[in-house]
């Protein structure tokens, strides 16, 4: 107990299983990303063959876009995030995932700008689409591949608590809309509507902008250490039911990659000995770690 009457409790017996769970979540994220790479690589190969045969500039752009998405640096962020903490990086490297999420948001923004520019350019300089049937098939392949990847990334990202993986899934969904624009533009070309492709491109640019807004908001929350208020409620509820805890002064939480950490200050009977207060702190930390999902570490500060 310090001069201010505080005791810090640390729950030691949970360390190994919590670390193993964190590593398993990282492994799950990596498996999803390698799955995404395989799907997008196959999609890019199919589109590249058709783009070469048809000479479609729009399809070529979509092919290049899918290729760059397949080579995203996010897997490297997951590998880096699994490195052990050092004396310089005492909290580990979990923030690498959030930095990767910033990169993904920037890529979505660049995609929106490129799509808008091309749509406006083709609106003022209409171009005929050759082999529209083949281009339509390639657009459909691109849409299906990207949507498949998007669902896998978003589902896994939300399950393991990775904002960066969710943002990357939203990016893949924006790519799916871009591929769908290729499909619809090819349909307009069959009907002789030269203005259909650029107008659809502008509409898809707006859809990508909405995806960008959602991804940017999620990454902003993560970088600003925002958490779901329901998690704070769960922590306060768990602490209030610990024997010896008279009141909960505050609960603070933050994400480090897809690992959640908590700090709390509780009030106990001032007549307790240091050993007894420490036991209450351990019980409080135990309750937190078992009540709050994805919580991997908790620090409990005790005062009278």
Tab-separated table of C-alpha atoms in Angstrom:
chain	number	residue	atom	x	y	z
A	1	UNK	CA	0.000	0.000	0.000
A	2	UNK	CA	1.417	3.366	-1.013
A	3	UNK	CA	1.321	6.650	0.860
A	4	UNK	CA	-1.937	7.448	-0.890
A	5	UNK	CA	-3.537	4.254	0.281
A	6	UNK	CA	-3.543	2.420	-3.082
A	7	UNK	CA	-2.948	-1.228	-3.816
A	8	UNK	CA	-2.402	-2.596	-7.298
A	9	UNK	CA	-3.662	-6.093	-7.980
A	10	UNK	CA	-2.455	-8.257	-10.873
A	11	UNK	CA	-4.152	-11.486	-11.871
A	12	UNK	CA	-1.207	-13.786	-12.633
A	13	UNK	CA	-2.836	-17.160	-13.237
A	14	UNK	CA	-4.731	-15.962	-16.314
A	15	UNK	CA	-1.649	-14.930	-18.303
A	16	UNK	CA	-0.990	-18.015	-20.400
A	17	UNK	CA	-4.540	-18.725	-21.520
A	18	UNK	CA	-5.153	-15.039	-22.329
A	19	UNK	CA	-1.958	-14.791	-24.389
A	20	UNK	CA	-2.827	-18.010	-26.221
A	21	UNK	CA	-6.293	-16.606	-26.995
A	22	UNK	CA	-4.747	-13.383	-28.332
A	23	UNK	CA	-2.356	-15.344	-30.556
A	24	UNK	CA	-5.233	-17.471	-31.809
A	25	UNK	CA	-7.174	-14.338	-32.761
A	26	UNK	CA	-4.129	-13.045	-34.664
A	27	UNK	CA	-3.801	-16.418	-36.392
A	28	UNK	CA	-7.489	-16.243	-37.355
A	29	UNK	CA	-6.924	-12.795	-38.838
A	30	UNK	CA	-3.941	-14.036	-40.835
A	31	UNK	CA	-5.915	-17.000	-42.178
A	32	UNK	CA	-8.655	-14.649	-43.354
A	33	UNK	CA	-6.126	-12.374	-45.050
A	34	UNK	CA	-4.408	-15.224	-46.864
A	35	UNK	CA	-7.840	-16.470	-47.957
A	36	UNK	CA	-8.566	-12.950	-49.247
A	37	UNK	CA	-5.278	-12.901	-51.131
A	38	UNK	CA	-6.101	-16.184	-52.851
A	39	UNK	CA	-9.587	-15.079	-53.907
A	40	UNK	CA	-8.436	-11.664	-55.160
A	41	UNK	CA	-5.438	-13.156	-56.978
A	42	UNK	CA	-7.744	-15.547	-58.839
A	43	UNK	CA	-10.172	-12.699	-59.574
A	44	UNK	CA	-7.349	-10.514	-60.891
A	45	UNK	CA	-6.065	-13.314	-63.146
A	46	UNK	CA	-9.492	-13.822	-64.735
A	47	UNK	CA	-9.992	-10.096	-65.247
A	48	UNK	CA	-6.492	-9.631	-66.680
A	49	UNK	CA	-7.106	-12.235	-69.389
A	50	UNK	CA	-10.408	-10.641	-70.417
A	51	UNK	CA	-9.010	-7.108	-70.213
A	52	UNK	CA	-6.170	-8.088	-72.530
A	53	UNK	CA	-8.582	-9.603	-75.035
A	54	UNK	CA	-11.186	-6.838	-74.926
A	55	UNK	CA	-8.964	-3.776	-74.599
A	56	UNK	CA	-11.329	-2.292	-72.031
A	57	UNK	CA	-9.625	0.523	-70.118
A	58	UNK	CA	-12.272	0.438	-67.377
A	59	UNK	CA	-11.758	-3.273	-66.837
A	60	UNK	CA	-8.001	-2.794	-66.859
A	61	UNK	CA	-8.341	-0.187	-64.093
A	62	UNK	CA	-10.521	-2.532	-62.050
A	63	UNK	CA	-7.980	-5.318	-62.548
A	64	UNK	CA	-5.121	-3.157	-61.299
A	65	UNK	CA	-7.264	-2.047	-58.354
A	66	UNK	CA	-7.958	-5.645	-57.333
A	67	UNK	CA	-4.275	-6.533	-57.695
A	68	UNK	CA	-3.190	-3.725	-55.354
A	69	UNK	CA	-5.873	-4.724	-52.841
A	70	UNK	CA	-4.616	-8.319	-52.864
A	71	UNK	CA	-1.145	-7.069	-51.968
A	72	UNK	CA	-2.293	-4.996	-49.000
A	73	UNK	CA	0.238	-4.633	-46.154
A	74	UNK	CA	-2.311	-5.638	-43.526
A	75	UNK	CA	-0.940	-9.202	-43.101
A	76	UNK	CA	2.405	-7.652	-42.172
A	77	UNK	CA	0.603	-5.591	-39.527
A	78	UNK	CA	-0.862	-8.757	-37.991
A	79	UNK	CA	2.563	-10.406	-37.915
A	80	UNK	CA	4.111	-7.298	-36.368
A	81	UNK	CA	1.275	-7.080	-33.838
A	82	UNK	CA	2.163	-10.544	-32.515
A	83	UNK	CA	5.696	-9.507	-31.546
A	84	UNK	CA	6.442	-9.428	-27.839
A	85	UNK	CA	6.687	-6.134	-25.979
A	86	UNK	CA	10.131	-4.574	-25.597
A	87	UNK	CA	11.643	-2.020	-23.231
A	88	UNK	CA	10.946	0.656	-25.855
A	89	UNK	CA	7.519	-0.599	-26.964
A	90	UNK	CA	6.311	-1.631	-23.527
A	91	UNK	CA	2.704	-2.178	-24.677
A	92	UNK	CA	3.757	-4.316	-27.626
A	93	UNK	CA	3.023	-3.704	-31.307
A	94	UNK	CA	-0.767	-4.015	-31.428
A	95	UNK	CA	-1.117	-0.452	-32.737
A	96	UNK	CA	0.409	-1.604	-36.035
A	97	UNK	CA	-3.045	-2.904	-36.997
A	98	UNK	CA	-4.603	0.504	-36.388
A	99	UNK	CA	-1.897	2.217	-38.452
A	100	UNK	CA	-2.622	-0.276	-41.232
A	101	UNK	CA	-6.285	0.730	-40.927
A	102	UNK	CA	-5.289	4.350	-41.592
A	103	UNK	CA	-3.505	3.163	-44.741
A	104	UNK	CA	-6.635	1.295	-45.852
A	105	UNK	CA	-8.762	4.431	-45.361
A	106	UNK	CA	-6.318	6.405	-47.508
A	107	UNK	CA	-6.512	3.733	-50.216
A	108	UNK	CA	-10.325	3.932	-50.204
A	109	UNK	CA	-10.092	7.731	-50.507
A	110	UNK	CA	-7.690	7.420	-53.441
A	111	UNK	CA	-10.024	4.879	-55.066
A	112	UNK	CA	-12.971	7.246	-54.721
A	113	UNK	CA	-10.972	10.119	-56.207
A	114	UNK	CA	-9.798	7.966	-59.119
A	115	UNK	CA	-13.296	6.606	-59.808
A	116	UNK	CA	-14.775	10.118	-59.738
A	117	UNK	CA	-12.089	11.497	-62.045
A	118	UNK	CA	-12.496	8.691	-64.587
A	119	UNK	CA	-16.295	8.999	-64.512
A	120	UNK	CA	-16.160	12.741	-65.190
A	121	UNK	CA	-13.540	12.329	-67.905
A	122	UNK	CA	-15.571	9.675	-69.716
A	123	UNK	CA	-18.725	11.770	-69.339
A	124	UNK	CA	-17.115	14.538	-71.405
A	125	UNK	CA	-15.138	12.156	-73.627
A	126	UNK	CA	-17.453	9.160	-74.310
A	127	UNK	CA	-15.775	5.907	-75.408
A	128	UNK	CA	-17.181	2.743	-76.911
A	129	UNK	CA	-16.756	-0.501	-74.957
A	130	UNK	CA	-15.526	-3.405	-77.092
A	131	UNK	CA	-16.580	-7.008	-76.376
A	132	UNK	CA	-19.164	-5.857	-73.795
A	133	UNK	CA	-20.311	-9.425	-73.022
A	134	UNK	CA	-16.823	-10.497	-71.948
A	135	UNK	CA	-16.350	-7.259	-70.008
A	136	UNK	CA	-19.682	-7.870	-68.232
A	137	UNK	CA	-18.566	-11.344	-67.191
A	138	UNK	CA	-15.282	-9.936	-65.859
A	139	UNK	CA	-17.170	-7.259	-63.924
A	140	UNK	CA	-19.430	-9.889	-62.379
A	141	UNK	CA	-16.401	-11.977	-61.400
A	142	UNK	CA	-14.831	-8.912	-59.793
A	143	UNK	CA	-17.988	-8.104	-57.863
A	144	UNK	CA	-18.456	-11.643	-56.551
A	145	UNK	CA	-14.795	-12.043	-55.600
A	146	UNK	CA	-14.599	-8.751	-53.734
A	147	UNK	CA	-17.909	-9.242	-51.940
A	148	UNK	CA	-16.807	-12.709	-50.824
A	149	UNK	CA	-13.592	-11.252	-49.462
A	150	UNK	CA	-15.418	-8.313	-47.851
A	151	UNK	CA	-17.774	-10.562	-45.904
A	152	UNK	CA	-14.920	-12.765	-44.689
A	153	UNK	CA	-12.821	-9.799	-43.547
A	154	UNK	CA	-15.647	-7.933	-41.832
A	155	UNK	CA	-16.946	-11.056	-40.082
A	156	UNK	CA	-13.501	-12.034	-38.782
A	157	UNK	CA	-12.549	-8.448	-37.935
A	158	UNK	CA	-15.623	-7.976	-35.764
A	159	UNK	CA	-15.165	-11.352	-34.105
A	160	UNK	CA	-11.535	-10.723	-33.098
A	161	UNK	CA	-11.970	-6.968	-32.512
A	162	UNK	CA	-9.703	-5.724	-35.343
A	163	UNK	CA	-10.862	-2.331	-36.647
A	164	UNK	CA	-8.211	-2.456	-39.365
A	165	UNK	CA	-9.520	-5.773	-40.723
A	166	UNK	CA	-13.092	-4.426	-40.727
A	167	UNK	CA	-11.892	-1.319	-42.591
A	168	UNK	CA	-10.107	-3.538	-45.116
A	169	UNK	CA	-13.335	-5.485	-45.567
A	170	UNK	CA	-15.190	-2.247	-46.266
A	171	UNK	CA	-12.500	-1.411	-48.801
A	172	UNK	CA	-13.074	-4.747	-50.538
A	173	UNK	CA	-16.794	-3.928	-50.610
A	174	UNK	CA	-16.034	-0.611	-52.324
A	175	UNK	CA	-14.037	-2.576	-54.905
A	176	UNK	CA	-17.075	-4.817	-55.408
A	177	UNK	CA	-19.167	-1.751	-56.249
A	178	UNK	CA	-16.492	-0.628	-58.694
A	179	UNK	CA	-16.588	-4.012	-60.426
A	180	UNK	CA	-20.393	-3.846	-60.513
A	181	UNK	CA	-20.103	-0.498	-62.299
A	182	UNK	CA	-18.064	-2.248	-65.009
A	183	UNK	CA	-20.868	-4.790	-65.404
A	184	UNK	CA	-23.623	-2.161	-65.615
A	185	UNK	CA	-21.574	0.016	-67.930
A	186	UNK	CA	-21.125	-2.905	-70.300
A	187	UNK	CA	-24.905	-3.415	-70.280
A	188	UNK	CA	-25.410	0.230	-71.218
A	189	UNK	CA	-22.906	-0.149	-74.060
A	190	UNK	CA	-24.947	-3.047	-75.488
A	191	UNK	CA	-27.973	-0.731	-75.583
A	192	UNK	CA	-25.942	2.012	-77.222
A	193	UNK	CA	-26.053	4.333	-74.201
A	194	UNK	CA	-22.593	5.866	-74.278
A	195	UNK	CA	-23.425	8.063	-71.269
A	196	UNK	CA	-24.470	5.095	-69.092
A	197	UNK	CA	-20.947	4.083	-68.054
A	198	UNK	CA	-19.817	7.519	-66.759
A	199	UNK	CA	-23.113	8.222	-64.958
A	200	UNK	CA	-22.985	4.846	-63.226
A	201	UNK	CA	-19.374	5.579	-62.365
A	202	UNK	CA	-20.397	8.806	-60.621
A	203	UNK	CA	-23.103	6.977	-58.657
A	204	UNK	CA	-20.599	4.325	-57.572
A	205	UNK	CA	-18.184	7.072	-56.523
A	206	UNK	CA	-20.867	8.297	-54.123
A	207	UNK	CA	-21.286	4.775	-52.749
A	208	UNK	CA	-17.531	4.460	-52.227
A	209	UNK	CA	-17.579	7.804	-50.399
A	210	UNK	CA	-20.158	6.406	-47.964
A	211	UNK	CA	-17.972	3.347	-47.366
A	212	UNK	CA	-15.036	5.701	-46.799
A	213	UNK	CA	-17.006	7.629	-44.207
A	214	UNK	CA	-17.824	4.486	-42.223
A	215	UNK	CA	-14.271	3.137	-42.363
A	216	UNK	CA	-12.750	6.487	-41.382
A	217	UNK	CA	-15.146	6.833	-38.434
A	218	UNK	CA	-14.246	3.357	-37.145
A	219	UNK	CA	-10.502	3.956	-37.386
A	220	UNK	CA	-10.909	7.402	-35.774
A	221	UNK	CA	-12.677	5.812	-32.807
A	222	UNK	CA	-9.907	3.249	-32.441
A	223	UNK	CA	-7.085	5.816	-32.629
A	224	UNK	CA	-8.882	7.971	-30.048
A	225	UNK	CA	-9.198	4.978	-27.670
A	226	UNK	CA	-12.985	4.839	-27.985
A	227	UNK	CA	-14.746	1.683	-26.789
A	228	UNK	CA	-18.304	0.440	-26.842
A	229	UNK	CA	-20.032	1.914	-23.737
A	230	UNK	CA	-21.607	-1.509	-23.217
A	231	UNK	CA	-18.154	-2.878	-22.369
A	232	UNK	CA	-17.773	-0.250	-19.635
A	233	UNK	CA	-21.208	-1.202	-18.316
A	234	UNK	CA	-20.161	-4.865	-18.225
A	235	UNK	CA	-16.995	-3.980	-16.314
A	236	UNK	CA	-18.832	-1.836	-13.760
A	237	UNK	CA	-21.468	-4.520	-13.290
A	238	UNK	CA	-18.828	-7.196	-12.712
A	239	UNK	CA	-16.895	-5.053	-10.226
A	240	UNK	CA	-20.017	-4.123	-8.268
A	241	UNK	CA	-20.625	-7.815	-7.526
A	242	UNK	CA	-17.128	-8.487	-6.158
A	243	UNK	CA	-17.122	-9.084	-2.405
A	244	UNK	CA	-15.272	-6.282	-0.623
A	245	UNK	CA	-15.800	-3.638	-3.332
A	246	UNK	CA	-17.788	-0.755	-1.848
A	247	UNK	CA	-17.744	1.499	-4.913
A	248	UNK	CA	-16.234	1.816	-8.388
A	249	UNK	CA	-14.554	5.169	-8.930
A	250	UNK	CA	-13.744	4.864	-12.632
A	251	UNK	CA	-13.233	2.389	-15.443
A	252	UNK	CA	-10.997	3.119	-18.399
A	253	UNK	CA	-10.512	0.907	-21.442
A	254	UNK	CA	-8.484	1.048	-24.624
A	255	UNK	CA	-7.724	-1.167	-27.597
A	256	UNK	CA	-4.214	-2.182	-28.619
A	257	UNK	CA	-4.750	-3.795	-31.994
A	258	UNK	CA	-7.446	-6.383	-31.262
A	259	UNK	CA	-6.555	-6.724	-27.580
A	260	UNK	CA	-8.583	-4.825	-24.971
A	261	UNK	CA	-6.996	-3.492	-21.771
A	262	UNK	CA	-8.688	-1.961	-18.732
A	263	UNK	CA	-7.757	0.187	-15.741
A	264	UNK	CA	-10.078	0.709	-12.802
A	265	UNK	CA	-10.122	2.280	-9.345
A	266	UNK	CA	-12.253	0.705	-6.615
A	267	UNK	CA	-13.099	1.653	-3.021
A	268	UNK	CA	-12.718	-0.842	-0.140
A	269	UNK	CA	-13.085	-0.794	3.638
A	270	UNK	CA	-10.211	1.342	5.046
A	271	UNK	CA	-9.880	-1.106	7.938
A	272	UNK	CA	-8.612	-3.870	5.616
A	273	UNK	CA	-4.980	-4.919	5.818
A	274	UNK	CA	-2.723	-4.650	2.782
A	275	UNK	CA	-3.035	-8.407	2.227
A	276	UNK	CA	-6.834	-8.264	2.423
A	277	UNK	CA	-7.042	-5.263	0.081
A	278	UNK	CA	-4.734	-7.053	-2.353
A	279	UNK	CA	-7.037	-10.081	-2.281
A	280	UNK	CA	-10.001	-7.843	-3.173
A	281	UNK	CA	-7.980	-6.372	-6.058
A	282	UNK	CA	-7.192	-9.849	-7.367
A	283	UNK	CA	-10.860	-10.841	-7.133
A	284	UNK	CA	-11.867	-7.662	-8.976
A	285	UNK	CA	-9.355	-8.282	-11.758
A	286	UNK	CA	-10.481	-11.896	-12.016
A	287	UNK	CA	-14.096	-10.750	-12.377
A	288	UNK	CA	-13.169	-8.243	-15.104
A	289	UNK	CA	-11.177	-10.720	-17.163
A	290	UNK	CA	-13.985	-13.263	-17.085
A	291	UNK	CA	-16.896	-10.866	-17.599
A	292	UNK	CA	-15.671	-8.553	-20.383
A	293	UNK	CA	-15.221	-10.158	-23.786
A	294	UNK	CA	-11.830	-9.762	-25.486
A	295	UNK	CA	-10.300	-8.218	-22.353
A	296	UNK	CA	-6.688	-9.481	-22.124
A	297	UNK	CA	-5.279	-7.389	-19.246
A	298	UNK	CA	-6.635	-5.353	-16.333
A	299	UNK	CA	-5.055	-3.185	-13.658
A	300	UNK	CA	-7.010	-2.590	-10.450
A	301	UNK	CA	-6.174	0.308	-8.159
A	302	UNK	CA	-7.562	0.110	-4.601
A	303	UNK	CA	-8.206	2.979	-2.209
A	304	UNK	CA	-10.163	3.489	1.017
